[in-house]
Amino acid sequence: MELIKRLMMFGVYVPFQMAFSYLMAPILATILLFGGMGFLFIILGYEDGVKVFLNSMKQRQVRQKEKLIS
């Protein structure tokens, strides 16, 4: 009886663990990343948040292009 109970516990635990690890984790990560960035931009405002972020992304692209050229 104990063996059957233990096998049933693993039969329920392992599929849920795999579903969360391989399916839900990437989905939640993207939702939380974009939601967190959006919330941060709302708090900081356009001048201190969005503009600074866009400028840093442009500088990063320029550095990557320079790195590829050289």
Short mmCIF file of N, CA and C in Angstrom, two decimals:
data_model
loop_
_atom_site.label_atom_id
_atom_site.label_comp_id
_atom_site.label_asym_id
_atom_site.label_seq_id
_atom_site.Cartn_x
_atom_site.Cartn_y
_atom_site.Cartn_z
N MET A 1 0.83 -1.20 0.00
CA MET A 1 0.00 0.00 0.00
C MET A 1 0.87 1.26 0.00
N GLU A 2 1.92 1.22 0.80
CA GLU A 2 2.82 2.37 0.87
C GLU A 2 3.52 2.60 -0.47
N LEU A 3 3.88 1.51 -1.14
CA LEU A 3 4.53 1.62 -2.44
C LEU A 3 3.59 2.24 -3.48
N ILE A 4 2.35 1.84 -3.46
CA ILE A 4 1.37 2.40 -4.40
C ILE A 4 1.17 3.89 -4.13
N LYS A 5 1.08 4.24 -2.86
CA LYS A 5 0.91 5.65 -2.49
C LYS A 5 2.12 6.47 -2.95
N ARG A 6 3.31 5.94 -2.74
CA ARG A 6 4.52 6.64 -3.14
C ARG A 6 4.60 6.79 -4.67
N LEU A 7 4.25 5.74 -5.40
CA LEU A 7 4.25 5.82 -6.86
C LEU A 7 3.23 6.83 -7.38
N MET A 8 2.08 6.90 -6.74
CA MET A 8 1.07 7.88 -7.13
C MET A 8 1.54 9.30 -6.85
N MET A 9 2.23 9.48 -5.73
CA MET A 9 2.76 10.81 -5.41
C MET A 9 3.76 11.25 -6.47
N PHE A 10 4.67 10.36 -6.86
CA PHE A 10 5.63 10.70 -7.89
C PHE A 10 4.95 10.86 -9.25
N GLY A 11 3.91 10.09 -9.49
CA GLY A 11 3.17 10.20 -10.74
C GLY A 11 2.48 11.54 -10.90
N VAL A 12 2.15 12.18 -9.79
CA VAL A 12 1.54 13.50 -9.83
C VAL A 12 2.61 14.58 -9.78
N TYR A 13 3.62 14.39 -8.95
CA TYR A 13 4.64 15.42 -8.73
C TYR A 13 5.50 15.66 -9.97
N VAL A 14 6.01 14.61 -10.56
CA VAL A 14 6.98 14.75 -11.65
C VAL A 14 6.37 15.45 -12.87
N PRO A 15 5.18 15.09 -13.34
CA PRO A 15 4.63 15.83 -14.49
C PRO A 15 4.39 17.31 -14.20
N PHE A 16 3.90 17.63 -13.01
CA PHE A 16 3.69 19.03 -12.67
C PHE A 16 5.01 19.78 -12.58
N GLN A 17 6.02 19.14 -12.03
CA GLN A 17 7.34 19.77 -11.93
C GLN A 17 7.91 20.03 -13.31
N MET A 18 7.79 19.08 -14.20
CA MET A 18 8.30 19.26 -15.56
C MET A 18 7.51 20.32 -16.31
N ALA A 19 6.19 20.32 -16.14
CA ALA A 19 5.37 21.32 -16.82
C ALA A 19 5.73 22.72 -16.34
N PHE A 20 5.96 22.88 -15.06
CA PHE A 20 6.31 24.20 -14.56
C PHE A 20 7.71 24.59 -15.02
N SER A 21 8.65 23.67 -14.96
CA SER A 21 10.03 23.99 -15.28
C SER A 21 10.21 24.34 -16.75
N TYR A 22 9.62 23.56 -17.63
CA TYR A 22 9.90 23.72 -19.04
C TYR A 22 8.86 24.52 -19.81
N LEU A 23 7.66 24.66 -19.28
CA LEU A 23 6.63 25.41 -19.98
C LEU A 23 6.30 26.73 -19.31
N MET A 24 6.03 26.68 -18.02
CA MET A 24 5.55 27.87 -17.32
C MET A 24 6.67 28.85 -16.99
N ALA A 25 7.85 28.37 -16.67
CA ALA A 25 8.93 29.26 -16.26
C ALA A 25 9.31 30.26 -17.35
N PRO A 26 9.51 29.87 -18.60
CA PRO A 26 9.82 30.88 -19.62
C PRO A 26 8.67 31.85 -19.87
N ILE A 27 7.45 31.35 -19.81
CA ILE A 27 6.30 32.23 -20.01
C ILE A 27 6.21 33.25 -18.89
N LEU A 28 6.34 32.79 -17.66
CA LEU A 28 6.29 33.71 -16.53
C LEU A 28 7.46 34.68 -16.55
N ALA A 29 8.62 34.23 -16.96
CA ALA A 29 9.79 35.11 -17.00
C ALA A 29 9.57 36.26 -17.98
N THR A 30 9.02 35.98 -19.16
CA THR A 30 8.79 37.06 -20.11
C THR A 30 7.70 38.01 -19.63
N ILE A 31 6.64 37.46 -19.05
CA ILE A 31 5.57 38.33 -18.55
C ILE A 31 6.10 39.22 -17.44
N LEU A 32 6.85 38.65 -16.50
CA LEU A 32 7.36 39.44 -15.39
C LEU A 32 8.40 40.44 -15.84
N LEU A 33 9.21 40.10 -16.83
CA LEU A 33 10.23 41.03 -17.32
C LEU A 33 9.58 42.25 -17.94
N PHE A 34 8.65 42.03 -18.88
CA PHE A 34 8.01 43.16 -19.55
C PHE A 34 7.11 43.94 -18.59
N GLY A 35 6.44 43.24 -17.70
CA GLY A 35 5.60 43.93 -16.72
C GLY A 35 6.43 44.76 -15.76
N GLY A 36 7.56 44.22 -15.33
CA GLY A 36 8.45 44.96 -14.43
C GLY A 36 9.04 46.18 -15.10
N MET A 37 9.46 46.02 -16.35
CA MET A 37 10.01 47.17 -17.08
C MET A 37 8.93 48.23 -17.29
N GLY A 38 7.73 47.81 -17.63
CA GLY A 38 6.64 48.77 -17.81
C GLY A 38 6.31 49.51 -16.53
N PHE A 39 6.28 48.77 -15.42
CA PHE A 39 6.00 49.40 -14.13
C PHE A 39 7.10 50.38 -13.75
N LEU A 40 8.34 50.00 -14.02
CA LEU A 40 9.47 50.89 -13.74
C LEU A 40 9.39 52.16 -14.58
N PHE A 41 9.01 52.03 -15.85
CA PHE A 41 8.87 53.20 -16.70
C PHE A 41 7.74 54.10 -16.23
N ILE A 42 6.67 53.51 -15.71
CA ILE A 42 5.57 54.32 -15.17
C ILE A 42 6.04 55.10 -13.95
N ILE A 43 6.81 54.46 -13.09
CA ILE A 43 7.30 55.12 -11.88
C ILE A 43 8.27 56.24 -12.23
N LEU A 44 9.24 55.94 -13.12
CA LEU A 44 10.28 56.91 -13.44
C LEU A 44 9.81 58.01 -14.38
N GLY A 45 8.84 57.72 -15.21
CA GLY A 45 8.37 58.70 -16.17
C GLY A 45 9.13 58.62 -17.48
N TYR A 46 8.77 59.50 -18.40
CA TYR A 46 9.36 59.44 -19.74
C TYR A 46 10.81 59.90 -19.74
N GLU A 47 11.09 61.03 -19.12
CA GLU A 47 12.44 61.61 -19.16
C GLU A 47 13.47 60.72 -18.47
N ASP A 48 13.16 60.25 -17.29
CA ASP A 48 14.14 59.48 -16.50
C ASP A 48 14.10 57.99 -16.78
N GLY A 49 13.06 57.50 -17.38
CA GLY A 49 12.95 56.06 -17.60
C GLY A 49 13.07 55.66 -19.05
N VAL A 50 12.08 56.05 -19.84
CA VAL A 50 12.00 55.59 -21.22
C VAL A 50 13.14 56.16 -22.07
N LYS A 51 13.39 57.46 -21.94
CA LYS A 51 14.43 58.09 -22.75
C LYS A 51 15.81 57.50 -22.46
N VAL A 52 16.11 57.32 -21.19
CA VAL A 52 17.41 56.76 -20.80
C VAL A 52 17.55 55.34 -21.33
N PHE A 53 16.49 54.55 -21.23
CA PHE A 53 16.53 53.17 -21.72
C PHE A 53 16.75 53.12 -23.23
N LEU A 54 16.03 53.95 -23.97
CA LEU A 54 16.19 53.95 -25.42
C LEU A 54 17.58 54.41 -25.84
N ASN A 55 18.13 55.42 -25.15
CA ASN A 55 19.49 55.87 -25.45
C ASN A 55 20.51 54.79 -25.17
N SER A 56 20.34 54.07 -24.08
CA SER A 56 21.29 53.01 -23.76
C SER A 56 21.21 51.87 -24.78
N MET A 57 20.00 51.57 -25.27
CA MET A 57 19.87 50.53 -26.28
C MET A 57 20.51 50.96 -27.60
N LYS A 58 20.38 52.25 -27.97
CA LYS A 58 21.02 52.74 -29.19
C LYS A 58 22.54 52.68 -29.06
N GLN A 59 23.07 53.07 -27.91
CA GLN A 59 24.52 53.00 -27.69
C GLN A 59 25.01 51.56 -27.76
N ARG A 60 24.23 50.66 -27.24
CA ARG A 60 24.61 49.24 -27.27
C ARG A 60 24.67 48.73 -28.71
N GLN A 61 23.71 49.12 -29.52
CA GLN A 61 23.72 48.71 -30.93
C GLN A 61 24.93 49.27 -31.66
N VAL A 62 25.27 50.52 -31.38
CA VAL A 62 26.43 51.14 -32.02
C VAL A 62 27.70 50.40 -31.63
N ARG A 63 27.84 50.06 -30.35
CA ARG A 63 29.04 49.33 -29.90
C ARG A 63 29.12 47.95 -30.53
N GLN A 64 27.97 47.28 -30.69
CA GLN A 64 27.98 45.96 -31.32
C GLN A 64 28.38 46.05 -32.79
N LYS A 65 27.90 47.10 -33.49
CA LYS A 65 28.29 47.27 -34.89
C LYS A 65 29.77 47.57 -35.00
N GLU A 66 30.31 48.41 -34.11
CA GLU A 66 31.74 48.72 -34.12
C GLU A 66 32.56 47.48 -33.84
N LYS A 67 32.07 46.65 -32.96
CA LYS A 67 32.78 45.42 -32.61
C LYS A 67 32.80 44.46 -33.80
N LEU A 68 31.70 44.40 -34.56
CA LEU A 68 31.65 43.53 -35.73
C LEU A 68 32.57 44.04 -36.85
N ILE A 69 32.66 45.36 -36.99
CA ILE A 69 33.49 45.94 -38.05
C ILE A 69 34.97 45.71 -37.76
N SER A 70 35.37 45.90 -36.52
CA SER A 70 36.81 45.76 -36.20
C SER A 70 37.24 44.35 -35.95
#
